[in-house]
CSV table of C-alpha atoms in Angstrom, one decimal:
chain,number,residue,atom,x,y,z
A,390,MET,CA,77.1,134.3,117.3
A,391,LYS,CA,77.8,134.3,121.0
A,392,ALA,CA,80.8,134.1,123.3
A,393,SER,CA,81.4,134.0,127.0
A,394,SER,CA,82.7,137.3,128.5
A,395,SER,CA,83.9,137.9,132.1
A,396,ALA,CA,80.3,138.6,133.0
A,397,ALA,CA,79.2,135.3,131.5
A,398,ALA,CA,81.9,133.5,133.4
A,399,SER,CA,80.6,134.9,136.7
A,400,GLY,CA,77.1,133.7,135.9
A,401,CYS,CA,75.5,136.8,134.5
A,402,GLY,CA,74.7,135.3,131.1
A,403,ALA,CA,76.2,135.4,127.6
A,404,VAL,CA,77.0,138.6,125.7
A,405,GLU,CA,76.1,138.8,122.0
A,406,MET,CA,79.1,139.9,120.0
A,407,ASP,CA,78.9,142.5,117.3
A,408,SER,CA,78.2,140.8,114.0
A,409,ARG,CA,80.3,143.4,112.2
A,410,ILE,CA,83.4,141.8,113.8
A,411,TRP,CA,82.7,138.5,112.1
A,412,ARG,CA,81.6,140.1,108.8
A,413,ASN,CA,85.0,141.9,108.5
A,414,LEU,CA,87.3,139.0,109.3
A,415,PRO,CA,89.7,138.2,106.4
A,416,ALA,CA,88.5,135.3,104.2
A,417,GLY,CA,91.8,133.5,104.8
A,418,LEU,CA,91.2,133.6,108.6
A,419,VAL,CA,87.6,132.3,108.2
A,420,ASP,CA,88.9,129.5,106.1
A,421,ARG,CA,91.4,128.4,108.7
A,422,ILE,CA,88.7,128.4,111.3
A,423,LEU,CA,86.4,126.2,109.1
A,424,ALA,CA,89.4,124.0,108.2
A,425,VAL,CA,89.7,122.7,111.8
A,426,LEU,CA,86.0,122.1,112.5
A,427,PRO,CA,84.8,118.6,113.0
A,428,PRO,CA,83.3,117.2,109.8
A,429,ALA,CA,79.7,117.3,110.9
A,430,GLU,CA,79.9,121.0,111.9
A,431,PHE,CA,81.7,121.9,108.6
A,432,PHE,CA,79.0,120.2,106.5
A,433,ARG,CA,76.3,122.0,108.4
A,434,LEU,CA,78.0,125.4,107.9
A,435,ARG,CA,78.3,124.8,104.1
A,436,ALA,CA,74.7,125.8,103.9
A,437,VAL,CA,75.5,129.4,105.1
A,438,CYS,CA,76.6,130.8,101.7
A,439,LYS,CA,77.8,129.8,98.2
A,440,ARG,CA,81.4,130.5,99.1
A,441,TRP,CA,81.4,128.2,102.1
A,442,TYR,CA,79.6,125.5,100.1
A,443,SER,CA,82.3,125.6,97.4
A,444,LEU,CA,85.2,125.2,99.9
A,445,LEU,CA,85.0,121.4,99.5
A,446,PHE,CA,86.2,121.9,95.9
A,447,SER,CA,88.9,124.4,96.8
A,448,ASP,CA,92.4,123.0,96.6
A,449,SER,CA,93.8,125.7,98.9
A,450,PHE,CA,91.1,125.0,101.5
A,451,LEU,CA,91.6,121.2,101.3
A,452,GLU,CA,95.4,121.7,101.7
A,453,ALA,CA,94.8,123.8,104.8
A,454,ASN,CA,92.4,121.2,106.2
A,455,LEU,CA,95.0,118.4,105.6
A,456,ARG,CA,97.7,120.5,107.5
A,457,LEU,CA,95.6,122.0,110.3
A,458,SER,CA,92.8,119.7,111.1
A,459,PRO,CA,93.4,117.7,114.3
A,460,ARG,CA,93.4,113.9,114.1
A,461,ARG,CA,90.2,112.2,115.0
A,462,TYR,CA,90.3,108.6,116.0
A,463,TRP,CA,86.8,107.5,114.9
A,464,LEU,CA,85.5,104.1,114.1
A,465,VAL,CA,83.2,103.1,111.2
A,466,PHE,CA,80.9,100.1,111.3
A,467,PHE,CA,78.8,98.4,108.6
A,468,LEU,CA,75.7,96.3,109.2
A,469,LEU,CA,76.2,93.1,107.4
A,470,ALA,CA,74.2,89.8,107.2
A,471,CYS,CA,75.1,87.3,109.9
A,472,SER,CA,78.2,85.2,109.0
A,473,THR,CA,77.5,82.0,107.2
A,474,ASN,CA,79.6,79.1,105.9
A,475,PRO,CA,81.3,80.4,102.8
A,476,SER,CA,81.6,76.9,101.3
A,477,THR,CA,77.9,76.5,101.1
A,478,THR,CA,76.8,80.0,99.9
A,479,SER,CA,79.4,81.6,97.6
A,480,SER,CA,79.3,79.1,94.7
A,481,THR,CA,75.6,79.2,94.1
A,482,THR,CA,74.2,81.2,91.2
A,483,SER,CA,71.5,82.8,93.2
A,484,SER,CA,73.9,84.1,95.8
A,485,SER,CA,76.2,85.5,93.1
A,486,ALA,CA,73.3,87.3,91.5
A,487,THR,CA,72.3,88.7,94.8
A,488,ALA,CA,75.8,89.9,95.5
A,489,ALA,CA,76.0,91.7,92.2
A,490,THR,CA,72.9,93.8,92.9
A,491,LYS,CA,73.3,94.4,96.6
A,492,PRO,CA,73.7,98.1,97.4
A,493,PRO,CA,76.5,99.1,99.7
A,494,PRO,CA,75.5,99.4,103.4
A,495,PRO,CA,75.6,102.8,104.9
A,496,ALA,CA,78.6,103.8,107.0
A,497,LEU,CA,77.8,104.1,110.7
A,498,LEU,CA,80.4,106.4,112.3
A,499,LEU,CA,81.1,106.4,116.0
A,500,ASP,CA,83.1,109.1,117.8
A,501,PRO,CA,84.4,107.2,120.9
A,502,THR,CA,85.2,110.4,122.8
A,503,THR,CA,81.6,111.7,122.6
A,504,ASN,CA,79.7,108.4,122.0
A,505,ILE,CA,77.9,110.1,119.1
A,506,TRP,CA,76.7,108.0,116.1
A,507,LEU,CA,76.4,109.4,112.6
A,508,ARG,CA,74.9,107.7,109.5
A,509,LEU,CA,76.5,108.2,106.1
A,510,PRO,CA,74.7,106.8,103.1
A,511,LEU,CA,77.0,105.5,100.3
A,512,SER,CA,74.6,104.2,97.7
A,513,SER,CA,74.5,107.5,95.9
A,514,PHE,CA,78.1,107.3,94.7
A,515,LEU,CA,79.1,103.6,95.2
A,516,PRO,CA,77.9,100.9,92.8
A,517,PRO,CA,76.1,97.8,94.0
A,518,GLY,CA,77.9,94.5,94.5
A,519,PHE,CA,80.8,95.8,96.7
A,520,SER,CA,81.5,95.2,100.4
A,521,PRO,CA,83.8,97.0,102.8
A,522,ALA,CA,87.3,95.4,103.0
A,523,ALA,CA,89.8,97.9,104.5
A,524,SER,CA,90.4,101.5,105.5
A,525,ASP,CA,93.2,103.9,106.2
A,526,SER,CA,93.7,107.7,106.4
A,527,GLY,CA,90.1,108.7,105.7
A,528,ILE,CA,89.9,106.2,102.7
A,529,LEU,CA,87.5,103.3,102.7
A,530,CYS,CA,88.3,100.3,100.4
A,531,PHE,CA,85.5,98.2,99.0
A,532,MET,CA,85.9,94.8,97.2
A,533,SER,CA,83.6,93.3,94.6
A,534,ASP,CA,81.4,90.5,95.9
A,535,SER,CA,81.2,88.5,92.7
A,536,PRO,CA,83.5,85.4,92.2
A,537,GLY,CA,86.6,85.6,90.0
A,538,PRO,CA,89.1,88.5,89.6
A,539,LYS,CA,88.5,91.1,92.3
A,540,THR,CA,87.9,94.8,91.7
A,541,LEU,CA,88.7,97.3,94.5
A,542,LEU,CA,87.3,100.7,95.0
A,543,LEU,CA,88.8,103.5,97.1
A,544,SER,CA,86.5,106.1,98.4
A,545,ASN,CA,86.4,109.2,100.5
A,546,PRO,CA,82.9,109.0,101.9
A,547,LEU,CA,82.9,112.7,102.9
A,548,SER,CA,83.9,114.2,99.6
A,549,LYS,CA,82.2,111.3,97.7
A,550,LEU,CA,85.4,110.7,95.6
A,551,VAL,CA,85.7,107.2,94.2
A,552,ALA,CA,88.7,105.6,92.4
A,553,HIS,CA,88.5,102.2,90.6
A,554,LEU,CA,91.6,100.0,90.7
A,555,PRO,CA,92.2,97.7,87.8
A,556,PRO,CA,90.9,94.1,88.4
A,557,THR,CA,93.3,91.6,89.9
A,558,PRO,CA,94.9,89.3,87.3
A,559,ARG,CA,94.0,86.2,89.2
A,560,PRO,CA,90.6,85.0,90.5
A,561,ARG,CA,90.5,85.0,94.3
A,562,LEU,CA,88.4,83.2,96.9
A,563,TYR,CA,87.7,85.3,100.1
A,564,PRO,CA,90.9,87.3,100.0
A,565,SER,CA,92.4,89.3,102.8
A,566,VAL,CA,92.9,93.0,102.0
A,567,GLY,CA,95.3,95.5,103.5
A,568,LEU,CA,95.6,99.2,102.8
A,569,THR,CA,98.0,101.9,103.8
A,570,ALA,CA,97.8,105.4,102.5
A,571,GLY,CA,99.8,108.6,102.9
A,572,PRO,CA,99.4,112.1,101.5
A,573,SER,CA,101.1,111.2,98.3
A,574,SER,CA,101.3,107.4,98.2
A,575,LEU,CA,99.3,104.2,98.8
A,576,SER,CA,99.8,100.5,98.9
A,577,LEU,CA,97.3,97.6,98.8
A,578,ILE,CA,97.9,93.9,99.3
A,579,LEU,CA,95.4,91.1,98.5
A,580,ALA,CA,96.2,87.6,99.7
A,581,ALA,CA,94.2,84.4,99.1
A,582,ASP,CA,93.9,81.2,97.2
A,583,ASP,CA,94.5,82.1,93.5
A,584,LEU,CA,92.0,79.4,92.3
A,585,ILE,CA,94.2,78.0,89.6
A,586,SER,CA,91.9,75.0,89.5
A,587,PRO,CA,89.0,74.0,91.7
A,588,PHE,CA,90.7,70.5,92.1
A,589,ALA,CA,94.1,71.8,92.9
A,590,VAL,CA,95.8,72.0,96.3
A,591,LYS,CA,95.6,75.5,97.7
A,592,ASN,CA,98.1,77.9,96.1
A,593,LEU,CA,98.2,80.8,98.4
A,594,THR,CA,99.7,84.0,96.9
A,595,ALA,CA,99.6,87.7,97.4
A,596,GLU,CA,99.5,90.6,95.0
A,597,CYS,CA,100.5,94.2,95.7
A,598,PHE,CA,99.4,97.5,94.2
A,599,HIS,CA,101.6,100.6,94.7
A,600,ALA,CA,101.2,104.2,93.6
A,601,ASP,CA,103.5,107.0,94.7
A,602,GLY,CA,102.8,110.5,93.5
A,603,ALA,CA,106.1,111.9,94.7
A,604,THR,CA,108.3,109.5,92.6
A,605,GLY,CA,105.8,108.7,89.8
A,606,PHE,CA,106.0,105.0,90.7
A,607,TYR,CA,103.0,103.0,89.7
A,608,SER,CA,102.8,99.2,90.0
A,609,PRO,CA,99.4,97.7,89.3
A,610,TRP,CA,99.2,94.2,90.8
A,611,SER,CA,102.6,93.3,89.5
A,612,THR,CA,104.3,92.3,92.7
A,613,VAL,CA,103.5,88.7,93.5
A,614,SER,CA,104.7,86.7,96.5
A,615,GLN,CA,104.1,83.2,97.9
A,616,LEU,CA,102.6,82.8,101.4
A,617,PRO,CA,104.2,80.4,103.9
A,618,ARG,CA,103.2,76.7,103.7
A,619,LEU,CA,100.5,75.3,106.0
A,620,CYS,CA,98.7,78.6,106.6
A,621,SER,CA,95.2,79.8,106.1
A,622,PRO,CA,94.8,83.6,106.1
A,623,ASP,CA,91.8,85.0,107.9
A,624,PRO,CA,89.8,87.0,105.4
A,625,ALA,CA,88.7,89.5,108.0
A,626,ARG,CA,91.5,92.2,107.8
A,627,LEU,CA,95.2,93.0,107.6
A,628,VAL,CA,96.9,95.7,109.8
A,629,PHE,CA,99.9,97.7,108.8
A,630,ALA,CA,102.7,98.9,111.0
A,631,GLU,CA,106.3,100.1,110.3
A,632,GLY,CA,106.4,98.8,106.7
A,633,THR,CA,104.8,95.4,107.4
A,634,PHE,CA,101.4,94.0,106.9
A,635,TYR,CA,100.1,91.4,109.4
A,636,CYS,CA,97.1,89.0,109.3
A,637,MET,CA,95.9,86.0,111.3
A,638,SER,CA,96.2,82.4,110.1
A,639,CYS,CA,94.1,79.7,111.5
A,640,ALA,CA,94.6,75.9,112.0
A,641,PRO,CA,96.9,76.3,113.9
A,642,PHE,CA,96.7,79.9,114.9
A,643,ALA,CA,99.6,82.0,113.8
A,644,VAL,CA,100.4,85.6,112.6
A,645,LEU,CA,101.6,86.1,109.1
A,646,SER,CA,103.8,89.1,108.4
A,647,TYR,CA,104.6,90.6,105.0
A,648,ASP,CA,107.6,93.0,104.6
A,649,VAL,CA,106.7,95.4,101.8
A,650,ALA,CA,110.3,96.4,101.0
A,651,SER,CA,111.6,92.8,100.7
A,652,ASN,CA,108.4,91.3,99.3
A,653,ASP,CA,108.8,88.5,101.8
A,654,TRP,CA,106.3,86.6,104.1
A,655,SER,CA,107.1,85.0,107.5
A,656,LYS,CA,105.2,83.4,110.3
A,657,ILE,CA,105.1,84.5,113.9
A,658,GLN,CA,103.8,82.0,116.5
A,659,ALA,CA,100.8,83.3,118.5
A,660,PRO,CA,100.8,83.2,122.3
A,661,MET,CA,98.9,80.4,124.0
A,662,ARG,CA,97.8,79.3,120.5
A,663,ARG,CA,96.3,75.9,121.8
A,664,PHE,CA,93.9,77.8,124.0
A,665,LEU,CA,92.8,80.7,121.8
A,666,ARG,CA,89.3,81.3,120.5
A,667,SER,CA,88.4,84.0,118.0
A,668,PRO,CA,91.9,85.6,117.8
A,669,SER,CA,91.9,88.9,116.0
A,670,LEU,CA,94.6,91.4,115.1
A,671,ALA,CA,94.3,95.1,115.8
A,672,LEU,CA,96.5,98.2,115.8
A,673,ARG,CA,97.1,100.7,118.5
A,674,GLY,CA,98.3,104.1,117.5
A,675,GLY,CA,101.6,105.5,118.8
A,676,SER,CA,105.2,106.0,117.7
A,677,PRO,CA,105.7,103.3,116.8
A,678,PRO,CA,102.3,101.7,116.6
A,679,SER,CA,101.6,98.4,118.4
A,680,VAL,CA,100.3,95.3,116.7
A,681,LEU,CA,97.9,93.5,119.0
A,682,ILE,CA,96.3,90.1,119.3
A,683,ILE,CA,93.0,90.0,121.1
A,684,ALA,CA,91.5,86.6,121.8
A,685,ALA,CA,89.4,84.6,124.3
A,686,VAL,CA,91.5,82.2,126.4
A,687,GLU,CA,89.7,78.9,127.3
A,688,LYS,CA,91.7,76.4,129.2
A,689,SER,CA,90.3,73.5,131.2
A,690,LYS,CA,92.7,74.0,134.2
A,691,LEU,CA,91.2,76.1,136.9
A,692,SER,CA,94.5,77.9,137.4
A,693,VAL,CA,93.9,79.7,134.1
A,694,PRO,CA,90.6,81.5,134.2
A,695,ARG,CA,88.6,82.1,131.1
A,696,SER,CA,89.0,85.7,129.9
A,697,VAL,CA,89.6,88.0,126.9
A,698,ARG,CA,93.2,89.0,126.8
A,699,VAL,CA,95.3,91.5,124.8
A,700,TRP,CA,98.9,90.8,123.7
A,701,SER,CA,101.3,93.3,122.1
A,702,LEU,CA,104.1,92.4,119.6
A,703,GLN,CA,107.4,93.6,120.9
A,704,PRO,CA,109.4,95.9,118.6
A,705,CYS,CA,112.1,94.2,116.5
A,706,SER,CA,111.1,90.7,117.8
A,707,LYS,CA,108.6,87.9,117.4
A,708,ALA,CA,107.7,87.8,121.1
A,709,TRP,CA,104.3,88.7,122.5
A,710,THR,CA,103.6,90.4,125.9
A,711,GLU,CA,100.3,90.3,127.6
A,712,THR,CA,99.2,93.8,128.3
A,713,GLU,CA,95.5,93.8,129.2
A,714,ARG,CA,92.9,91.4,130.5
A,715,MET,CA,89.1,91.9,130.6
A,716,PRO,CA,87.9,92.2,134.2
A,717,PRO,CA,85.9,89.1,135.4
A,718,GLU,CA,82.6,91.1,135.8
A,719,ILE,CA,82.9,92.6,132.3
A,720,TYR,CA,83.9,89.2,130.9
A,721,ARG,CA,80.8,87.6,132.4
A,722,GLN,CA,78.6,90.2,130.6
A,723,PHE,CA,80.6,89.8,127.4
A,724,SER,CA,80.5,86.0,127.5
A,725,GLU,CA,76.7,86.1,128.0
A,726,ALA,CA,76.2,88.4,125.1
A,727,GLU,CA,78.7,86.6,122.8
A,728,GLY,CA,77.4,83.1,123.5
A,729,GLY,CA,80.4,81.4,121.8
A,730,ARG,CA,79.5,82.8,118.4
A,731,GLY,CA,82.9,84.6,118.1
A,732,PHE,CA,84.0,88.2,117.8
A,733,GLU,CA,86.2,90.6,115.8
A,734,CYS,CA,88.3,93.5,116.9
A,735,VAL,CA,89.5,96.8,115.5
A,736,GLY,CA,91.8,99.4,117.0
A,737,HIS,CA,92.3,103.1,116.3
A,738,GLY,CA,94.4,105.4,118.4
A,739,ASP,CA,94.0,104.4,122.0
A,740,ILE,CA,90.6,102.8,121.5
A,741,LEU,CA,89.9,99.1,120.9
A,742,ALA,CA,86.5,98.0,119.8
A,743,ILE,CA,85.2,94.4,120.0
A,744,THR,CA,82.2,93.5,117.8
A,745,ILE,CA,80.2,90.3,118.5
A,746,LYS,CA,79.2,88.1,115.5
A,747,GLY,CA,75.5,87.9,115.0
A,748,SER,CA,75.0,91.0,117.2
A,749,THR,CA,75.1,94.7,117.1
A,750,ASP,CA,76.7,95.0,120.5
A,751,ILE,CA,80.1,96.7,120.8
A,752,ILE,CA,82.5,96.7,123.8
A,753,LEU,CA,85.2,99.4,123.9
A,754,PHE,CA,88.5,99.5,125.8
A,755,ASP,CA,90.5,102.7,126.4
A,756,PHE,CA,94.3,102.0,126.7
A,757,ILE,CA,94.8,105.4,128.5
A,758,THR,CA,92.1,105.1,131.2
A,759,LYS,CA,92.1,101.3,131.2
A,760,GLU,CA,88.3,101.4,131.1
A,761,TRP,CA,86.2,98.6,129.5
A,762,ARG,CA,82.7,99.9,128.6
A,763,TRP,CA,79.8,99.0,126.3
A,764,ALA,CA,79.3,101.4,123.4
A,765,PRO,CA,75.9,103.1,123.3
A,766,PRO,CA,73.5,101.2,121.0
A,767,CYS,CA,73.6,102.5,117.4
A,768,PRO,CA,70.2,104.2,116.8
A,769,PHE,CA,70.4,103.3,113.1
A,770,THR,CA,70.4,99.5,113.7
A,771,SER,CA,67.5,99.4,116.1
A,772,GLY,CA,65.4,96.3,115.3
A,773,SER,CA,67.7,95.2,112.5
A,774,GLY,CA,69.2,91.8,112.2
A,775,GLY,CA,72.8,91.1,111.2
A,776,GLU,CA,76.1,92.0,112.8
A,777,LEU,CA,78.5,95.0,112.7
A,778,ARG,CA,82.0,94.9,111.1
A,779,GLY,CA,84.3,97.7,112.2
A,780,PHE,CA,87.2,99.5,110.7
A,781,ALA,CA,89.5,102.3,111.9
A,782,TYR,CA,88.4,105.6,110.3
A,783,GLU,CA,89.8,109.1,110.4
A,784,PRO,CA,87.3,111.6,108.9
A,785,ARG,CA,89.2,113.7,106.3
A,786,LEU,CA,87.9,116.1,103.8
A,787,ALA,CA,91.1,115.7,101.7
A,788,THR,CA,92.5,112.4,100.7
A,789,PRO,CA,95.0,113.1,97.9
A,790,ALA,CA,95.9,109.4,97.6
A,791,VAL,CA,92.5,108.7,96.0
A,792,GLY,CA,93.5,111.0,93.1
A,793,LEU,CA,96.6,108.9,92.4
A,794,ILE,CA,94.5,106.1,91.0
A,795,ASP,CA,92.6,108.2,88.5
A,796,SER,CA,95.7,109.9,87.2
A,797,SER,CA,97.8,106.7,87.1
A,798,SER,CA,95.0,104.7,85.5
A,799,LEU,CA,94.6,107.3,82.7
A,800,SER,CA,98.2,107.3,81.9
A,801,PHE,CA,98.3,103.5,81.5
A,802,GLN,CA,95.2,103.1,79.4
């Protein structure tokens, strides 16, 4: 192991440190050093010795990692088949059989600060027939592809822990899924048509799942709420901020908000809704976090140029303020690559990522530097068809909320 001395700083080269210094460091101090390493470096160093290898199963080490490890605002992407019309594909027997045997796609991790891509296979510990649906606090949520009642899995892809939630009481069609997790609690919401009858008018309802290790509260899909009339939730994603879940509704475009404490839904009018294309919700980190709408604006009048714009929901109100606009030269590149197919957005920390439907191209925006840039091509999708779907991801070795499901499920069986 080497370090830079004063001689090295002056250009004379590095000085090798005495290995006896490192050999005699207290084990607790070594553990604290390992606890703050980036995940990739930690997993490489696990091969050094048996003790370091076993740290992933040490409660004291995982607790130190949870307390000391700096937050890392990464993004995770999954390569999926290009979007198709759900009404023509989901009800067929062949597509259902294919969905039930389809292995989960690998997780493609991007560190926006270094532009480094990592590939994380999931098929060794996740069953087939599940697709990514939500994420929070180092936990990835996967939902069953087969029609009928939905089953959700919560997984920490680094530690390979998996927890199965009980199936939803009602069959669902293309539900929107939201997840928020803390050190000792988690909440999930699933909203969609409840499919009471294939001939009935849409009956849009939502179900919530809550588990709190601190209070012992456990509520498996028992909280049901009715969505506002004349809405159509976008199945892409929900975002969570300050006790409220948000999702897009189309035809006409609006934002639906669900207050967890009051179990109540409301509707927020979207800005410039008559001229929006591919509106998407995202979250920017902060205190408090900001709920964002990102959309293409297309208006025939020359006084309103076509662009991609970002609006932020003002605190304690239902008003939106435009905060960012894609520069014309970047928009021309983006428009050529997107070709009118549509796009989705995901935010994490101060980074916003836009993925193009039918493509593996990604454009990033940094709220601090105000820089729009194309992400480096993912080396693991070279020559592959399909499109990328992104989620916010914070790599964590310890995700105690996953353990709440197993302990709660056992006590209620």
